[in-house]
Coordinates of C-alpha atoms and ligand atoms in Angstrom, one line a residue:
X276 CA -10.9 22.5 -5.2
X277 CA -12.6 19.6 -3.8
X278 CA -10.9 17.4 -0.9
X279 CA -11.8 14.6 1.0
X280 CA -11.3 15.2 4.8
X281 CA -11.7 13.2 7.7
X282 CA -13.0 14.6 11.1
X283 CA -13.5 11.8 13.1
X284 CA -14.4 8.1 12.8
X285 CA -17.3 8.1 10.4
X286 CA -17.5 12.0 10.1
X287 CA -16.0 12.1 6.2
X288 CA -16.7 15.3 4.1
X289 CA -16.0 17.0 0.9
X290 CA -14.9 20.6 1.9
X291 CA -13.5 23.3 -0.7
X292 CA -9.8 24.0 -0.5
X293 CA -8.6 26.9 -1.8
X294 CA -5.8 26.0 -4.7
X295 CA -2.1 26.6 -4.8
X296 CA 0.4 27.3 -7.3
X297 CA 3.7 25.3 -7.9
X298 CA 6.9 27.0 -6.5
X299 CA 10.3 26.7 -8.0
X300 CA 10.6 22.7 -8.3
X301 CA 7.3 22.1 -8.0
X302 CA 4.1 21.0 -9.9
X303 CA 0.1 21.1 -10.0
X304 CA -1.4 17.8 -10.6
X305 CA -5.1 17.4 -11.7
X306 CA -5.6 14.2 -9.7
X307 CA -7.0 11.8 -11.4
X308 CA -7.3 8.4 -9.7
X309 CA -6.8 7.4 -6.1
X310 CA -7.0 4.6 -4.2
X311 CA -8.3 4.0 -0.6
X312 CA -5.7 1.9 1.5
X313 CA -6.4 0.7 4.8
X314 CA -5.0 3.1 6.7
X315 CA -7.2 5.6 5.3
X316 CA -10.0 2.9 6.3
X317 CA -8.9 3.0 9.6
X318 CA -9.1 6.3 9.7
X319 CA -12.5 6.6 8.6
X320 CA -13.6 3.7 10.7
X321 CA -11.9 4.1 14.6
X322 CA -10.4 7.5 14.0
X323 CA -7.1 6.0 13.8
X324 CA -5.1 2.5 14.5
X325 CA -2.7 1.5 17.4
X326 CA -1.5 5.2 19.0
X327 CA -2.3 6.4 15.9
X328 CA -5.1 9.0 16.5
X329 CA -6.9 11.9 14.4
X330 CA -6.3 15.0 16.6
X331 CA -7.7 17.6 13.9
X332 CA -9.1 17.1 10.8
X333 CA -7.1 15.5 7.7
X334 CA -7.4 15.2 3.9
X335 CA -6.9 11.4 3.4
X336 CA -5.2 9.7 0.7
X337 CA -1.9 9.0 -0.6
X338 CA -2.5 6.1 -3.6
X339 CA -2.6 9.2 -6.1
X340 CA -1.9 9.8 -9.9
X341 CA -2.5 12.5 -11.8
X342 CA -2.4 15.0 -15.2
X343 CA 0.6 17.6 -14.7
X344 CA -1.6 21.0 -15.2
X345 CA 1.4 23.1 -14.1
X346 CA 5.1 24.0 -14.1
X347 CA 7.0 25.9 -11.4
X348 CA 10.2 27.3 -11.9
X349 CA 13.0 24.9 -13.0
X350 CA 11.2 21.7 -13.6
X351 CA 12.5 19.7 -16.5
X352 CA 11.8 16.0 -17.4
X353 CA 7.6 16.8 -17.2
X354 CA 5.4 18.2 -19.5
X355 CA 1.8 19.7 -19.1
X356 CA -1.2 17.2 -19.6
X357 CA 1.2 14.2 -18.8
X358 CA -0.5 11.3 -16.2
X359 CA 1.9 10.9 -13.5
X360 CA 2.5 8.3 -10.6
X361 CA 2.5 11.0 -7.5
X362 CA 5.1 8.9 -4.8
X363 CA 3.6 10.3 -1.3
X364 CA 7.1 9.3 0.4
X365 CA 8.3 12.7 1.1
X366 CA 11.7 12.5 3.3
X367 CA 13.5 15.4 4.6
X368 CA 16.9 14.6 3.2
X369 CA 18.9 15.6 5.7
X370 CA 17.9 13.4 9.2
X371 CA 20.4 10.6 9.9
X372 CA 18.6 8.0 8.7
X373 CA 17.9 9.9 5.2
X374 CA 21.8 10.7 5.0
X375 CA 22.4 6.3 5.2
X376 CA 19.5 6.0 2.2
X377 CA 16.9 4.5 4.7
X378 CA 14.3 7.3 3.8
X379 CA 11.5 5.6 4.7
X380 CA 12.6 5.5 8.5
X381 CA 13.2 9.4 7.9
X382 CA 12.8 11.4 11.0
X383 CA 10.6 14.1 9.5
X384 CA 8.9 11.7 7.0
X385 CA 5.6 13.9 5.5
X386 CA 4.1 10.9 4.0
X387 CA 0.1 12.6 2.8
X388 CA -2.6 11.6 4.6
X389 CA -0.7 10.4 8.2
X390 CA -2.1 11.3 11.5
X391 CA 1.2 9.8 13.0
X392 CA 3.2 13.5 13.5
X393 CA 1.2 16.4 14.5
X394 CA 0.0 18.9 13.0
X395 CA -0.7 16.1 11.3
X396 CA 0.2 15.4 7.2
X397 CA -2.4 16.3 4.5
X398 CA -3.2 14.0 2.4
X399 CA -3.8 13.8 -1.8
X400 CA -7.4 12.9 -2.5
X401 CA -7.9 16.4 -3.6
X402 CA -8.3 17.6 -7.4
X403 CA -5.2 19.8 -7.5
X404 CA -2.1 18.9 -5.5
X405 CA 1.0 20.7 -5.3
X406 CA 4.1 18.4 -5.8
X407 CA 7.5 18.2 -6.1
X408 CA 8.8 17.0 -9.1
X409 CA 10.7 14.6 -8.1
X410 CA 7.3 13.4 -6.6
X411 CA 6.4 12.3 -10.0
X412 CA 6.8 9.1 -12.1
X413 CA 6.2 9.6 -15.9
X414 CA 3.7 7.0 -15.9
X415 CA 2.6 7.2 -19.4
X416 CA 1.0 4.2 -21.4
X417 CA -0.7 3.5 -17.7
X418 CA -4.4 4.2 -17.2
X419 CA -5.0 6.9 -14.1
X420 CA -6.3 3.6 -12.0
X421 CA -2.9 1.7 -12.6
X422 CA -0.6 4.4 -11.9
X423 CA -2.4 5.0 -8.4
X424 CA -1.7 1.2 -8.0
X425 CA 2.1 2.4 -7.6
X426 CA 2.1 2.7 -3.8
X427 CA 0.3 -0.2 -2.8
X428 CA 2.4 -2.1 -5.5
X429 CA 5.7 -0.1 -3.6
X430 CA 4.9 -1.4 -0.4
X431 CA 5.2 -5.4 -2.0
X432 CA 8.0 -4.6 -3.9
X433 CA 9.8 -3.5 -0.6
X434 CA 8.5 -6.2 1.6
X435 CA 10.1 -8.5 -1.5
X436 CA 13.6 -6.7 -1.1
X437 CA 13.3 -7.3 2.8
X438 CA 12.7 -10.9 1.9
X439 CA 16.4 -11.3 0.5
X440 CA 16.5 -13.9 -2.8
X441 CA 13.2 -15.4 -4.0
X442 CA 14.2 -16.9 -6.8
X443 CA 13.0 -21.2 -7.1
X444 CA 11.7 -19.9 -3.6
X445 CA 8.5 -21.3 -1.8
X446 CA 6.4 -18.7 -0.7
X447 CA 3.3 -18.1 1.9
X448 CA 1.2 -15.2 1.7
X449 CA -1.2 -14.7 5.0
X450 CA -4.1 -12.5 4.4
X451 CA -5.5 -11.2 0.6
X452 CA -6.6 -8.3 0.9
X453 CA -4.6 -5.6 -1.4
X454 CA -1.1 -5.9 0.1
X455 CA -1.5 -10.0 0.1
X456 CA -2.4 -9.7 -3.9
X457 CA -0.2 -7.2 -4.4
X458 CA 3.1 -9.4 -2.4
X459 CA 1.5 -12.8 -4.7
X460 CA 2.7 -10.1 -7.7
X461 CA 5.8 -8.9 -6.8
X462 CA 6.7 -12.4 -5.5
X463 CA 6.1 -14.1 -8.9
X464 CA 8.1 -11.3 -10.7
X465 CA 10.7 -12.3 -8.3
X466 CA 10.8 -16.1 -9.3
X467 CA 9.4 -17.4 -6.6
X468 CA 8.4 -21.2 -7.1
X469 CA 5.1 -22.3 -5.6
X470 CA 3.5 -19.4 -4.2
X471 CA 0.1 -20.3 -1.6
X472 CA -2.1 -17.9 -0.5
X473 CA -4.8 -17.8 2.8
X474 CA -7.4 -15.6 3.6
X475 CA -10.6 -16.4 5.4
X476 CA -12.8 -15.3 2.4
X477 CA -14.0 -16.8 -1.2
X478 CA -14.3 -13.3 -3.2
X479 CA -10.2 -12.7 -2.2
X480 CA -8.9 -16.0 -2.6
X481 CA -10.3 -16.0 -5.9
X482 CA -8.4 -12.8 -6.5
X483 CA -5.6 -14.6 -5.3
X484 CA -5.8 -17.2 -7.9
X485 CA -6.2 -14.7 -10.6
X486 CA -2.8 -13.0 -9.3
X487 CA -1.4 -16.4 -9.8
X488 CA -0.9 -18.1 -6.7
X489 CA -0.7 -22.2 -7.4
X490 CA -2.7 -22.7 -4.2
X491 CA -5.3 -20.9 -2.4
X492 CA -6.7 -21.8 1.1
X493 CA -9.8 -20.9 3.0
X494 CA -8.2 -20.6 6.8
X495 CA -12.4 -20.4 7.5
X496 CA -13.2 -23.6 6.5
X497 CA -10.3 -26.0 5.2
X498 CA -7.6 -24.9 7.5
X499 CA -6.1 -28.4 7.7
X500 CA -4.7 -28.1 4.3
X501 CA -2.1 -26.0 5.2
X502 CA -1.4 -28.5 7.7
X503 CA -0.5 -30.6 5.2
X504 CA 2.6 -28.2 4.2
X505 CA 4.2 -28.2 7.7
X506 CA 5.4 -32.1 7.6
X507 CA 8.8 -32.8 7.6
X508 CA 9.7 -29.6 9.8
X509 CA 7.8 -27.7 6.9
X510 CA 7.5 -25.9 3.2
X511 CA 7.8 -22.4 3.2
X512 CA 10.8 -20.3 2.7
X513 CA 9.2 -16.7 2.6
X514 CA 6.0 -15.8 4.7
X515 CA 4.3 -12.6 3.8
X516 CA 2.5 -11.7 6.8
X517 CA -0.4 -9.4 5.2
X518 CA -3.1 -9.5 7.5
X519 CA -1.9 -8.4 10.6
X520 CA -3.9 -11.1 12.6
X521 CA -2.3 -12.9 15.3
X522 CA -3.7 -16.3 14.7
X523 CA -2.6 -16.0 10.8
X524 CA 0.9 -15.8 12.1
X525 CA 0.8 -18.1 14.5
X526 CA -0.5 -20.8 12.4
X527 CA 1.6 -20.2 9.6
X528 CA 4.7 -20.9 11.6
X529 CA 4.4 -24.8 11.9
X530 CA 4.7 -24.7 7.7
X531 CA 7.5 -22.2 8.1
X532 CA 10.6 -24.5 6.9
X533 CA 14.0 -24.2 9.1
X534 CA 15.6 -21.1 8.4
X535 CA 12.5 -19.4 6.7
X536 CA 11.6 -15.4 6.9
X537 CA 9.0 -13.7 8.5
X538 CA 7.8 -10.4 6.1
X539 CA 5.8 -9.0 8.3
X540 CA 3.4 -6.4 6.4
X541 CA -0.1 -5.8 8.1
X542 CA -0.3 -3.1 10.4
X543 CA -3.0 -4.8 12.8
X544 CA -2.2 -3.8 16.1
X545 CA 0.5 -5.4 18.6
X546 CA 0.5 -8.8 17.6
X547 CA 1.8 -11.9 19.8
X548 CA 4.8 -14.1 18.5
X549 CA 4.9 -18.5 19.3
X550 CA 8.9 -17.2 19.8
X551 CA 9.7 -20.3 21.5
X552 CA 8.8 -22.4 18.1
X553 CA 10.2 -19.6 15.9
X554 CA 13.9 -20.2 17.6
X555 CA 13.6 -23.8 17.4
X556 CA 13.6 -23.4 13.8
X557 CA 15.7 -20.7 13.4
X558 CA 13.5 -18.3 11.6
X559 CA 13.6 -14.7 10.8
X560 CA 11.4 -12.3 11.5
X561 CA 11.6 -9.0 9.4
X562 CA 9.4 -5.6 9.5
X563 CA 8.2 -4.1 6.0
X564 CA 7.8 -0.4 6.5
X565 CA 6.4 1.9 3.0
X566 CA 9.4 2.2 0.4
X567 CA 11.1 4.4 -1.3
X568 CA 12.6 3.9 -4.7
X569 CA 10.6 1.3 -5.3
X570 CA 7.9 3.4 -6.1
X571 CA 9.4 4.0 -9.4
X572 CA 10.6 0.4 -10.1
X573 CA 6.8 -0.5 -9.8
X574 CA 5.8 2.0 -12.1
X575 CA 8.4 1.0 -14.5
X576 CA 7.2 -2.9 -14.3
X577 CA 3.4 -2.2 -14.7
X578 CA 4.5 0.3 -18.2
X579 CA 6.6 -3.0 -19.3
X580 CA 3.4 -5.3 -18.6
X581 CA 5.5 -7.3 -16.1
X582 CA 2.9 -6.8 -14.0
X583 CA -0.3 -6.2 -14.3
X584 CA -2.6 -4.6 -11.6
X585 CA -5.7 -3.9 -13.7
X586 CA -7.7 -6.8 -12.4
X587 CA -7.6 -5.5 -8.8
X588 CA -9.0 -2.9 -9.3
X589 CA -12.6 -3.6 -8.5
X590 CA -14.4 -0.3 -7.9
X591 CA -14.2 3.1 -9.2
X592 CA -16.5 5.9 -7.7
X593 CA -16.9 9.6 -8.6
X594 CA -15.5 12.1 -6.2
X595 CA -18.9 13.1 -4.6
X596 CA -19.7 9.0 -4.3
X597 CA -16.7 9.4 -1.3
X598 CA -18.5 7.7 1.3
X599 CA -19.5 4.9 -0.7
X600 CA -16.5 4.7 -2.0
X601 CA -14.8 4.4 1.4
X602 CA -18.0 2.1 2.9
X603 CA -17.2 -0.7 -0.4
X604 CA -13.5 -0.4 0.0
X605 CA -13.7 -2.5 3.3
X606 CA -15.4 -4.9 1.5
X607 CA -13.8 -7.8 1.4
X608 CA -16.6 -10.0 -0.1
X609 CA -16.6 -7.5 -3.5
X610 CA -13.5 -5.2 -3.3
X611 CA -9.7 -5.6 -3.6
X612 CA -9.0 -2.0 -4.4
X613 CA -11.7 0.8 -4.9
X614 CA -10.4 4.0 -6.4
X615 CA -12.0 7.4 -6.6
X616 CA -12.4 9.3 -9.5
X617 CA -11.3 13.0 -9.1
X618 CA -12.0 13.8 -12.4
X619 CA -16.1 13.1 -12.0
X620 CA -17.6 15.7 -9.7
X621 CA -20.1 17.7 -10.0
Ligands
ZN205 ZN1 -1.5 2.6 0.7
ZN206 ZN1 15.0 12.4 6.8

């Protein structure tokens, strides 16, 4: 079986793992499709982010889906050949936080592909993975490509819930990159109202206008017109902070209106906060951390057509094409999401 492992910043390789077989509860997934998130790019680029670090080497991956090619003992609900949605939040169940529901603050989290515990957690860009069932979202109807769309889609769909009521809501989104395109999404399923998007490049804000935000806005070169939202002590209800960039922040908060939330989403680094104009106008700020059950909500919306991801997915490369694939994915003047193909190797 072929993986994709990272040794270091820039040192990616396939290498042969042997395979596994599923124990009681369990299942073997032919991977099909996966998609490379940023923290993977991170990984590949610097070796890690923040305190983050690669301390031995790592399969990567955890946007995943997948044919069922086995059964362990006891599994019900799953049949052989069926494409799954492959959920990489894997709680323990039992810490405190997992026995008040908030599993993805989990104490012993083994989320795949995370250099954050050590030894560190494997990851799912391999062509057979051993899961547990419960793992799995039927995600028949979907293509391979959409049903690895599930965790990035989770991660919106979350940030959404920490927003509180959208609905008739206006609505920033800082930064369009996946997450951004993903929140403009989950926001409009949500009923937000007018929905405006920044980024500092063309190739994502068009993206963004094909997710359907109202209003895109090149930070780059027409910054002013988000000026034009913060009269009157300013627009926005909900900010989804997606690009983990201080100045994005920071210059979204004069269009915050009074009483607004902060999302905050991108994982850039320690970023600095204007707190003295966020108290005058009373604003909330909120973290956005993974998901859990909404993992299967987004799989359910995507089979229902409520929302569709296909158009975001803007590369797909064979297995062996993994470097490319991983150079392109940070390529934010021609990709929004690359995926990898395990099923084309040779
Ligand atoms: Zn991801
Ligand atoms: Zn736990």
């Amino acid at each position: 079986m072929k993986s994709i492992v990272i040794h270091a910043a820039k040192d990616l390789r396939i290498e042969d793992r042997p395979e596994e077989t599923p124990g009681p509860g369990e299942v073997r997934i032919a991977m099909a499709a996966g998609g490379i998130c940023g923290s993977d790019l991170h990984y590949f680029h610097n070796g890690g982010f923040g305190d983050v670090r690669l301390k031995e080497p790592m399969i990567l991956g955890h946007e995943v889906s997948g044919h069922i090619a086995a059964l362990g003992d006891g599994v019900t609900g799953l049949h052989e050949g069926q494409l799954v949605a492959i959920s990489p939040s894997r709680p323990c169940g039992h810490c405190r936080f997992c026995r008040e529901a908030m599993y993805n603050q989990c104490l012993n989290m083994r989320f795949y592909g995370s250099a954050m515990p050590f030894p560190h957690i494997q990851g799912a860009f391999r062509q057979s993975l051993i899961a547990n069932a419960i793992q799995c979202a039927p995600a028949d109807g979907l293509t391979p490509g959409e049903a690895a769309m599930a965790e990035p889609l989770a991660v919106t769909l979350h940030a959404v819930r920490q927003a509180g009521p959208i609905f008739g809501k206006s609505v920033l989104v800082t930064g369009c990159g996946p997450i951004g395109i993903l929140s403009i999404l989950a926001a409009r399923r949500a009923g937000a109202d007018l929905i405006v998007a920044t980024d500092l490049g063309e190739f994502t804000l068009d993206m963004a206008k094909k997710a359907g935000a109202d209003v895109t806005i090149n930070m780059a070169t027409n910054g002013d017109d988000l000026a034009a939202y913060s009269a009157e002590k300013g627009t926005f209800d909900v900010l989804f902070e997606c690009s983990g960039a201080a100045p994005a922040l920071k210059g979204a908060i004069p269009a915050m209106r009074p009483g607004g939330t902060i999302v905050q989403l991108g994982l850039g680094g320690d970023m600095q906060l204007p707190v003295q104009a966020m108290t005058a106008k009373e604003l909330s700020l909120k973290g956005s951390f993974r998901f859990h059950d909404e993992f299967f909500t987004g799989v359910s919306l995507m089979q229902k057509g409520l929302i569709d991801v296909k158009p975001f997915i803007t590369q797909t490369f064979a297995l062996d094409a993994a470097i490319e694939a991983f150079e392109t994915a940070g390529d934010r003047s021609k990709a929004v999401k690359a995926q990898i193909d395990f099923t084309k190797a040779a």
